XYZ file of C-alpha atoms in Angstrom:
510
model
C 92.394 -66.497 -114.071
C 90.211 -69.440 -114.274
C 92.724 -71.472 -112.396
C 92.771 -68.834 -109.614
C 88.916 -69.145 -109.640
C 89.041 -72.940 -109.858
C 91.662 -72.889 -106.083
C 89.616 -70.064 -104.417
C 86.299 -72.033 -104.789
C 87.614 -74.878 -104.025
C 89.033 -73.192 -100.453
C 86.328 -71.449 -99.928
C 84.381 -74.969 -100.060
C 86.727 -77.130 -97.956
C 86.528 -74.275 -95.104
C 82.581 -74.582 -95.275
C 82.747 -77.905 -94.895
C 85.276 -78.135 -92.134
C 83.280 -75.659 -90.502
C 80.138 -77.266 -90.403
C 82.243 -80.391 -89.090
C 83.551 -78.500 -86.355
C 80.216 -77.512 -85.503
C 78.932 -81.189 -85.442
C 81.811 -82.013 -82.732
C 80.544 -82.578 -79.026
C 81.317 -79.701 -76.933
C 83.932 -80.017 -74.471
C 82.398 -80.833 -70.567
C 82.709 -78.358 -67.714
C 84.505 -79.453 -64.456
C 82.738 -81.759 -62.344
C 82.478 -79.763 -58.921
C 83.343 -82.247 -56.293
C 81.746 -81.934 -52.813
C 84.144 -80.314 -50.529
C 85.080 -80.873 -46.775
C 84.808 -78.138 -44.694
C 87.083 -77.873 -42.186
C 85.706 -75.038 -40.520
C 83.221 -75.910 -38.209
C 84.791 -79.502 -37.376
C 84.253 -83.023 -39.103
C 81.237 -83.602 -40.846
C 80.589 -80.823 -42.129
C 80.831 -80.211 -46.587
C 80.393 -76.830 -49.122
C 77.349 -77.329 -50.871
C 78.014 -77.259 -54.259
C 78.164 -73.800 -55.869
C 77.866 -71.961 -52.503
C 80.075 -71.025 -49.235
C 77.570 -72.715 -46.916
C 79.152 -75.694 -44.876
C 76.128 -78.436 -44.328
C 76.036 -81.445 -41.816
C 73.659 -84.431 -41.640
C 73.473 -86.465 -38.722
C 71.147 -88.485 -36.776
C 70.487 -91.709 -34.638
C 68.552 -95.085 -35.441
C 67.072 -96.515 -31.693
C 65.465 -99.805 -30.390
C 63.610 -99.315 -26.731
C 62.007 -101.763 -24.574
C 60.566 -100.942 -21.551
C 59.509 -103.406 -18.794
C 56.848 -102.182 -16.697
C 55.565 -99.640 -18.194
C 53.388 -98.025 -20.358
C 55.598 -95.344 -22.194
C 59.066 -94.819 -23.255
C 60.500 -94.079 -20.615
C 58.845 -92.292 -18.529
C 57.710 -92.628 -15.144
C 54.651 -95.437 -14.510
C 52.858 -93.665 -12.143
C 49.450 -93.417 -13.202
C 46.477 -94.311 -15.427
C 47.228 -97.810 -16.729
C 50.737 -97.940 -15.761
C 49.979 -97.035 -12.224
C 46.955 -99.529 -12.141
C 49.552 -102.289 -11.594
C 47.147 -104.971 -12.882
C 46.312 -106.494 -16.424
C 45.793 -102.819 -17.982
C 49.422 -102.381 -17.111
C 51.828 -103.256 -20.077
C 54.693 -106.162 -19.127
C 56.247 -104.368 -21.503
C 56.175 -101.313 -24.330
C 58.274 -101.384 -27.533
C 59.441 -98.426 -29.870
C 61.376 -98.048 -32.614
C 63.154 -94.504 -33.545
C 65.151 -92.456 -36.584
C 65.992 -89.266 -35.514
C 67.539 -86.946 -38.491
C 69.024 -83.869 -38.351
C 70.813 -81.116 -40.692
C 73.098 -78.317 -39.194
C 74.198 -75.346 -41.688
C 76.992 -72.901 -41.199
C 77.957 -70.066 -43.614
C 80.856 -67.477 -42.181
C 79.571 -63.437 -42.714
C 80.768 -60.592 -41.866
C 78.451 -60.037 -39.044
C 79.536 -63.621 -38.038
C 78.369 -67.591 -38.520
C 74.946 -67.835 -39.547
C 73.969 -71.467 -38.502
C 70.530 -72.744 -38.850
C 69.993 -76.444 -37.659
C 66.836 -78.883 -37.683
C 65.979 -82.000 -36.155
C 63.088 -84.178 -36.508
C 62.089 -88.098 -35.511
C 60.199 -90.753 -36.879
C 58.905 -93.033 -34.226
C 56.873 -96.159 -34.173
C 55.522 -97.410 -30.590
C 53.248 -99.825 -29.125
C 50.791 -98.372 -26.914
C 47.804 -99.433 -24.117
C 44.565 -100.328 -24.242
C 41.880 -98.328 -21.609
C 38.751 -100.100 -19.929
C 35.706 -99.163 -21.620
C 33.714 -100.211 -18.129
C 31.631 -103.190 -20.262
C 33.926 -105.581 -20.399
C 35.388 -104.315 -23.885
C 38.236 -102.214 -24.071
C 39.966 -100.134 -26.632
C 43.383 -99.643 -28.151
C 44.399 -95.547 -27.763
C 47.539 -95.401 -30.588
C 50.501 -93.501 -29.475
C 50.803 -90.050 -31.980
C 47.796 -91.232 -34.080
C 44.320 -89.707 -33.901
C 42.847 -91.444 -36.839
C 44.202 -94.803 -35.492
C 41.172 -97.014 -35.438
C 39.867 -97.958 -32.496
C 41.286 -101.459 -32.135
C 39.031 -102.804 -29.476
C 40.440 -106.447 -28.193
C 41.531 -106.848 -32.122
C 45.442 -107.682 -30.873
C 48.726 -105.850 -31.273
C 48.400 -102.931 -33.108
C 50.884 -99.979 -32.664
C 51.435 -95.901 -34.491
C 53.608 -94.063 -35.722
C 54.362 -90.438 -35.195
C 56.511 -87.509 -36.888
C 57.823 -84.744 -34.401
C 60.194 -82.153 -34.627
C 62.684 -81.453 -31.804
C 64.646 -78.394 -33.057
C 64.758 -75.751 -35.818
C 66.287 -72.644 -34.976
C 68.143 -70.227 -36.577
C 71.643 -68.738 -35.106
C 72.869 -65.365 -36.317
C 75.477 -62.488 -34.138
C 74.240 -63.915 -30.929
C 70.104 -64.354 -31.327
C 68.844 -68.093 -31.334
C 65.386 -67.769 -32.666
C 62.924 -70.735 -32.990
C 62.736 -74.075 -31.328
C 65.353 -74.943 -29.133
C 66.367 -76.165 -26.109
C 65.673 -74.016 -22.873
C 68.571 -71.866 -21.587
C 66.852 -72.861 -18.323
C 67.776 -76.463 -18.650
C 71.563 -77.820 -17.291
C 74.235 -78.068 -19.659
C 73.092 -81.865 -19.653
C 69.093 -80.902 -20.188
C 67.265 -83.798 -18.101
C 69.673 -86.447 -18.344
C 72.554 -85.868 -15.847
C 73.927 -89.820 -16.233
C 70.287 -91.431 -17.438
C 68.023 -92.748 -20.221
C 65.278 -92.615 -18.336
C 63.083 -89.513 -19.201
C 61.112 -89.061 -16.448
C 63.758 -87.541 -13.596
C 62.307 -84.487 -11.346
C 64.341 -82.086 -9.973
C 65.081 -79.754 -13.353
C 63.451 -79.165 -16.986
C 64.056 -81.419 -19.403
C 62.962 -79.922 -22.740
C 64.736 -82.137 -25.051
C 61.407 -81.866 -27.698
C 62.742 -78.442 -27.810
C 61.027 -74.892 -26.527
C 60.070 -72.029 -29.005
C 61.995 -69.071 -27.871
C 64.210 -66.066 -28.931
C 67.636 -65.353 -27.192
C 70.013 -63.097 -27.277
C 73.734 -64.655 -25.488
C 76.274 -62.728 -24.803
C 79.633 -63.856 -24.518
C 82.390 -62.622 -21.955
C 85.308 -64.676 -22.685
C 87.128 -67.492 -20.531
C 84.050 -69.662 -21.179
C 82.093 -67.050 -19.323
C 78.034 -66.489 -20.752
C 75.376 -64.820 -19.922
C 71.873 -65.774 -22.414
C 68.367 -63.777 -21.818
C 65.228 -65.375 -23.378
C 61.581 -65.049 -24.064
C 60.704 -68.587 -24.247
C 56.834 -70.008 -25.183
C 55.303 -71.438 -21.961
C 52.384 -73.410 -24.016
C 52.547 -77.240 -23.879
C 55.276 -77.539 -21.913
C 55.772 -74.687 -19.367
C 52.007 -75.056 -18.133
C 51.374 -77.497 -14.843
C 48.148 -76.248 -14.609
C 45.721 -73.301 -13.335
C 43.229 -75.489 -11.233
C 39.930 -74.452 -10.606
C 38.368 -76.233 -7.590
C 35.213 -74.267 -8.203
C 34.730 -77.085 -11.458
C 34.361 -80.312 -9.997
C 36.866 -82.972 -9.149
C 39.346 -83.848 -6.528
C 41.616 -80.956 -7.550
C 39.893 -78.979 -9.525
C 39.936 -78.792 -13.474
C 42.674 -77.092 -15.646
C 41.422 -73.499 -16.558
C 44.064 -71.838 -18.860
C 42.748 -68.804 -20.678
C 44.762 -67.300 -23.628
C 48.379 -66.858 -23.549
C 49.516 -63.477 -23.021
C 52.835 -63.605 -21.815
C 55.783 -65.605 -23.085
C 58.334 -67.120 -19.716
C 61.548 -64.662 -19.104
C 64.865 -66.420 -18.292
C 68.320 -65.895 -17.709
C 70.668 -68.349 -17.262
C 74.667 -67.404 -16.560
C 77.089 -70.488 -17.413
C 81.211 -70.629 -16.727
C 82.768 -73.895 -18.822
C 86.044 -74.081 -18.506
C 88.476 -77.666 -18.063
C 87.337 -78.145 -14.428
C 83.836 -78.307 -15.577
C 80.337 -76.031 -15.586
C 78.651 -73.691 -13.534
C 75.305 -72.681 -14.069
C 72.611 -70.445 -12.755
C 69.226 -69.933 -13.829
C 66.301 -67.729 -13.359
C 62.565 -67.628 -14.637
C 59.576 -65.740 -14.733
C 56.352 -67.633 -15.811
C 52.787 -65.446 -15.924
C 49.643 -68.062 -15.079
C 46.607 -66.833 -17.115
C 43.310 -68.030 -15.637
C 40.122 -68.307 -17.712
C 36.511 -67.658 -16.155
C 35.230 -68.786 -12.319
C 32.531 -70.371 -14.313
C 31.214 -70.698 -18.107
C 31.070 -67.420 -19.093
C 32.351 -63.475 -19.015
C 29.692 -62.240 -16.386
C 30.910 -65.228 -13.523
C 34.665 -63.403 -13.447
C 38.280 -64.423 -13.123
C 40.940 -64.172 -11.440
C 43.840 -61.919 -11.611
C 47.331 -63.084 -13.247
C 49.807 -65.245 -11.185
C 53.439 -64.239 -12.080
C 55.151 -67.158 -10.623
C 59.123 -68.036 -10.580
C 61.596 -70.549 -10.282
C 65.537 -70.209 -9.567
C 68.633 -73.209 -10.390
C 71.848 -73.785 -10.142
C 73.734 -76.318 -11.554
C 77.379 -77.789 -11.596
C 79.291 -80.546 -13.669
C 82.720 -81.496 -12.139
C 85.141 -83.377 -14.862
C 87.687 -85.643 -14.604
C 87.307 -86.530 -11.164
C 90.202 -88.901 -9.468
C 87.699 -92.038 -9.946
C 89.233 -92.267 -13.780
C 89.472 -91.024 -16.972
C 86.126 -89.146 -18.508
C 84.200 -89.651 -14.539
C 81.835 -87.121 -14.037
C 79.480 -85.825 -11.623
C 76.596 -83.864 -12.839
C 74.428 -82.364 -9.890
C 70.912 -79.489 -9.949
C 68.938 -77.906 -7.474
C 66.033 -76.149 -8.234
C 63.181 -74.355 -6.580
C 59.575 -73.219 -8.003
C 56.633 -71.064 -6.915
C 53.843 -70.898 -9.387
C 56.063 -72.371 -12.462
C 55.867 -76.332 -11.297
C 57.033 -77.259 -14.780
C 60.960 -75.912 -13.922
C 60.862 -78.781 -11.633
C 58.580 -81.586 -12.214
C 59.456 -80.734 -16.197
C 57.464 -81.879 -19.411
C 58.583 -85.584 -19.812
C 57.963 -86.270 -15.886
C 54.366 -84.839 -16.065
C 53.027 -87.834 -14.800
C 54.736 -86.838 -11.278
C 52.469 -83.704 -11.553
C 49.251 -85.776 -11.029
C 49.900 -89.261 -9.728
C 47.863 -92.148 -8.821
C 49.574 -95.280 -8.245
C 47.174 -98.601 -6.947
C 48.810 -101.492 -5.058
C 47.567 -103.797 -2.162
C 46.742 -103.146 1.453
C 46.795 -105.178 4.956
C 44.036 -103.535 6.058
C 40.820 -105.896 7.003
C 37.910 -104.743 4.887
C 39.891 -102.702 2.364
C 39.705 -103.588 -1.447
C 43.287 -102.239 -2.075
C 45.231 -98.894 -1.773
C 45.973 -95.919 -3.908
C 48.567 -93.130 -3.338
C 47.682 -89.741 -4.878
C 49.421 -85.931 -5.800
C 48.694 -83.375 -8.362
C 51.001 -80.696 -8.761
C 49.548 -77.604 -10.924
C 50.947 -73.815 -10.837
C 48.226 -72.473 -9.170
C 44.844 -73.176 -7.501
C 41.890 -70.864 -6.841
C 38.411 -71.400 -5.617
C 35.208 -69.687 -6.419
C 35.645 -65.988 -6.464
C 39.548 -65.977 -5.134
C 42.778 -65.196 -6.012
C 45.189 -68.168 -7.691
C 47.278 -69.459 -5.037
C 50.742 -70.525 -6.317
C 51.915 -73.870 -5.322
C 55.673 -74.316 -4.115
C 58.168 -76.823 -5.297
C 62.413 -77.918 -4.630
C 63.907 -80.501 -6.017
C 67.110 -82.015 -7.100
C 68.902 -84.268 -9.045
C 72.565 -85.595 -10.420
C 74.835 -88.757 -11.195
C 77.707 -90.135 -11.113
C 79.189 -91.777 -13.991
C 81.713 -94.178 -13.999
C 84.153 -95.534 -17.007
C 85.599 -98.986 -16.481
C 87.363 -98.918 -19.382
C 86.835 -97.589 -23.078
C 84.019 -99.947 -24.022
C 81.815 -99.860 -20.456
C 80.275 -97.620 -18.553
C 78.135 -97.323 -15.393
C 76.026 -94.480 -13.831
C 74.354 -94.036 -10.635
C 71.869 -91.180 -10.676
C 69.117 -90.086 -8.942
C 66.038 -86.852 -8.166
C 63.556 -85.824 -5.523
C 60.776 -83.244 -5.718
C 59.362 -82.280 -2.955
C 55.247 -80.530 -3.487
C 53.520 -77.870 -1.102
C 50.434 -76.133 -0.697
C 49.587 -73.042 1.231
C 47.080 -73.207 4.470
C 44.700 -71.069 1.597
C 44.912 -73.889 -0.477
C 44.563 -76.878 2.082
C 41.599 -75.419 3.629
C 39.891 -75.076 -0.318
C 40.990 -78.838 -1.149
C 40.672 -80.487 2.391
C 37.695 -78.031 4.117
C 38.021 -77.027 7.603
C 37.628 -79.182 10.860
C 37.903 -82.234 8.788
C 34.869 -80.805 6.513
C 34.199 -79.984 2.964
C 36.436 -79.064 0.644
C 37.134 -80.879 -3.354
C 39.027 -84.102 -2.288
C 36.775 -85.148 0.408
C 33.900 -84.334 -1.882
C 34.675 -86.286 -4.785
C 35.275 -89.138 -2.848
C 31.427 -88.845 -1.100
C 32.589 -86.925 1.940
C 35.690 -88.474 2.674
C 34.477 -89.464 6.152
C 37.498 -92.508 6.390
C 39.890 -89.529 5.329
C 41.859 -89.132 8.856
C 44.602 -86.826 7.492
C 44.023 -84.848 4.686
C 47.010 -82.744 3.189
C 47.587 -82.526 -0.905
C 51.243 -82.323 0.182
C 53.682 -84.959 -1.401
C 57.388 -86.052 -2.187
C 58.077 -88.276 -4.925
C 61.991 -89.982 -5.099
C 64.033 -91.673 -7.613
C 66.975 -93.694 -7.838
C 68.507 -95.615 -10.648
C 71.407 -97.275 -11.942
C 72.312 -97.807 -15.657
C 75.326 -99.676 -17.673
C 76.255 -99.185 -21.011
C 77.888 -101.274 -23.903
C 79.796 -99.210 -26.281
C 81.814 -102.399 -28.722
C 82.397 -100.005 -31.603
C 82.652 -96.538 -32.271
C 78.662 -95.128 -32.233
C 77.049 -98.396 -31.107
C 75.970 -98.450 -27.873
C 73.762 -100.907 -25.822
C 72.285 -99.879 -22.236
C 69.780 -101.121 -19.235
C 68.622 -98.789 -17.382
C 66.883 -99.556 -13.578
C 64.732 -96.817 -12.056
C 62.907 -96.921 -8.402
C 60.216 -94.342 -8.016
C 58.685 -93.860 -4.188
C 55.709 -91.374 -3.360
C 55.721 -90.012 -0.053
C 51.725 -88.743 0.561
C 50.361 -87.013 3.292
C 47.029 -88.414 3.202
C 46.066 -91.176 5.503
C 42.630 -93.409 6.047
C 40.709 -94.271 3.702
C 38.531 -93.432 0.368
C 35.436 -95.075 -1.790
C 36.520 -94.700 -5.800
C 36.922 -96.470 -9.069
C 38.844 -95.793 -11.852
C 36.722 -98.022 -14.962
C 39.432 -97.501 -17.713
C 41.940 -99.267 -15.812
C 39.305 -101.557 -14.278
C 38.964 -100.117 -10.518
C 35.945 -101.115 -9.052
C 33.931 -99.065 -6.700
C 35.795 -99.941 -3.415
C 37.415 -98.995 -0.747
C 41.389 -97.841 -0.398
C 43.618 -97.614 1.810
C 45.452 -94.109 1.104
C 49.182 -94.577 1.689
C 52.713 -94.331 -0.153
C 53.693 -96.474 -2.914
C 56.786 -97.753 -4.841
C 56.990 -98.945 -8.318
C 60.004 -100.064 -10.807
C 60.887 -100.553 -14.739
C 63.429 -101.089 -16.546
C 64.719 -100.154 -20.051
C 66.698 -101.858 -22.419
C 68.245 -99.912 -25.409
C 70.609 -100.208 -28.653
C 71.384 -97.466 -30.558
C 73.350 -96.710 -33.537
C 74.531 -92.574 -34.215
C 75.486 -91.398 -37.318
């Protein structure tokens, strides 16, 4: 018995100490879960760990420089681009990182996809006449820039977001591009930002959208899109002061309608598009009891067509819009051309006695005078290119847009009086007695060619040529001054002008 005692103890000890051993042994690692490529929505795209949501991140890294001009890249047709003296940059740099992330997860009521896209840009900017003899430095995307006055080359940076939008069983609901815009948006064989003839809302356009699809590359989308910022051309009031009038939104009450019917197939894309846009006028003067006007509902109708792989080579295209506007400028002369909506471009004159010469156009929605009705102003326009590969490494487009601007007799007779009398423009510049022909009317052309450099896969370099002509009505001549881009008080000569830049451009996508 004791020896049966002595073995069971000594058991019941070795299996206490082997288990407290055993306890003292690391624990055995779970699985590393690798990332996963998923192949469902094309390359790029990888499970996030521990769910059934594909993810993509993507982007582009971009070096500009613009001769010419005061922006990137847009048209350098007024303030101190248009000045075309020493207030008018030789050049304007930026740098750019554009980043975006595009989500996919597969549900039963189909994908729900939800994709951002935001940049991060740093650009050198102009300095403005401060009518003294000092001037100061306005930083691009920077309101508590300092103001830099004659203190050298100083530049900003600036955050903005392009897209985020949510898709889910047909709805697109956020910021997006407009289902106005061409299948190309505002760039039909360009870089250059500034081309008439079509929107371009590339920032993006706050909307919701229901598309319907038909088949055989057939769709048809419907939209309530947000017209503030970049929809609006202006509600001018010639009642407050100035040549044209002053801008005289009140609050927003309606959002813009559109439809837009597209057919891609291999031949290429058809597109039509259709849009409603309500302008809401503030007050006749400063307060309730001076009135307003009633609403505006304005419109503008496109069509559009791509034709691919045309007989000139391999990947050729020819991308070609035509749009007209009544009361909703902005589906023509579109956000990033907005400088087309109000020009005034300086150069020189031959005539004896004349300082220099200015050509001038302003292009709002609507105009009313004291006490009447908004009169919509009418717009067509057009644009397109034609692109050209040489081989898989080069490529050359030639591209080009008109918009053509026009006023009713209403409207005339409120900006230009009657019998060669009165009216805004020939009071704000003292009568306008040397004004011989005086009609707000105006076309504005461009043409361009670019080339680009493609040596690797994602790596492209391009220059980029643009010609800009305004055709004005007006004719004689006007006393003004402009102090910020150091106009004197003068006389011009009031005739067309013609200006150029180029832009030069590497980028790297990712």
């Amino acid at each position: 018995m004791n020896l049966k005692s002595l073995i069971l103890g000594s058991t019941a000890a070795l299996v206490a100490v082997g288990g407290a051993q055993a306890a003292d042994l690391p624990v055995k690692a779970k699985a590393v879960e690798y990332v996963k490529i998923c192949s469902l929505y094309g390359p790029g795209f990888y499970y996030i760990p521990g769910t059934d949501t594909c993810i993509k991140l993507g982007g582009y890294l971009r070096a500009d420089v613009v001769v010419n001009g005061n922006s990137v890249y847009g048209p350098n047709i007024n303030g101190p681009s248009g000045a075309n003296n020493r207030f008018t940059n030789g050049y304007t740099w930026r740098s750019r990182e554009d980043f975006n992330i595009d989500t996919r997860t597969a549900t039963e009521y189909g994908v729900v996809r939800t994709y951002f896209d935001a940049v991060f840009t740093w650009t050198s900017d102009s300095y403005t006449g401060q009518g003294n003899g000092s001037t100061v430095y306005s930083a691009i995307g920077s309101a508590s820039a300092p103001n830099n006055a004659g203190s050298g080359n100083v530049a900003a940076g600036a955050v903005g977001v392009y897209y985020a939008f949510i898709q889910f069983a047909g709805f697109t609901m956020g910021k997006a591009v407009s289902q106005f815009a061409a299948p190309w948006n505002g760039y039909p064989g360009n870089n250059y930002d500034g081309l008439v003839g079509g929107v371009n809302t590339t920032n993006g356009i706050n909307q919701f959208t229901y598309t319907a699809q038909f088949g055989n590359g057939v769709q048809l989308a419907l939209s309530a899109q947000d017209q503030v910022a970049y929809m609006q051309a202006g509600v001018n009031n010639l009642g407050a002061g100035g040549a044209y009038g002053t801008s005289d939104y009140a609050g927003t009450i309606a959002p813009d309608f559109v439809a837009a019917l597209k057919v891609d197939q291999a031949w290429g894309i058809f597109q039509a598009s259709i849009a409603a846009h309500d302008n809401h006028a503030a007050y006749y003067g400063g307060t309730e009891l001076t009135g307003h006007p009633d609403d505006k509902w304005g419109w503008a109708g496109a069509l559009a067509l791509s034709i691919k792989n045309i007989p000139t080579g391999p990947g050729d295209t020819i991308n070609i819009q035509g749009v007209y506007t009544d009361g909703a400028t902005r589906y023509n002369i579109q956000e990033l051309a907005s400088q087309a909506s109000s020009v005034a471009i300086y150069g020189g004159s031959s005539l004896p006695g004349v300082y220099g010469s200015v050509g001038f156009g302003t292009a709002p929605d609507t105009v009313f005078g004291p006490g009447g009705a908004q009169q919509s102003i009418k717009t067509w326009g057009m644009r397109g290119a034609y692109t050209h590969n040489w081989d898989a490494y080069w490529n050359t487009a030639i591209y080009g847009a008109y918009a053509a601007v026009s006023y009713n007799d209403t409207s005339k007779a409120l900006i230009c009086g009657v019998g060669g009398v009165g009216g805004t423009f020939r009071t704000a510049f003292g009568g306008g007695a040397g004004v011989t022909n005086c009609n707000p009317d105006y076309n504005i052309s461009q043409i361009g060619v670019i080339t680009r450099w493609t040596p690797v896969k994602n790596l492209t370099f391009s220059a980029d040529v643009t010609y800009v002509h305004l055709d004005q009505k007006y004719s004689g001549v006007i006393t003004t001054s402009s102090t910020g881009i150091g106009k004197p008080v003068a006389t011009y000569e009031l005739k067309d002008q013609d200006t150029v830049q180029m832009l030069f451009r590497a980028q790297r996508n990712w």
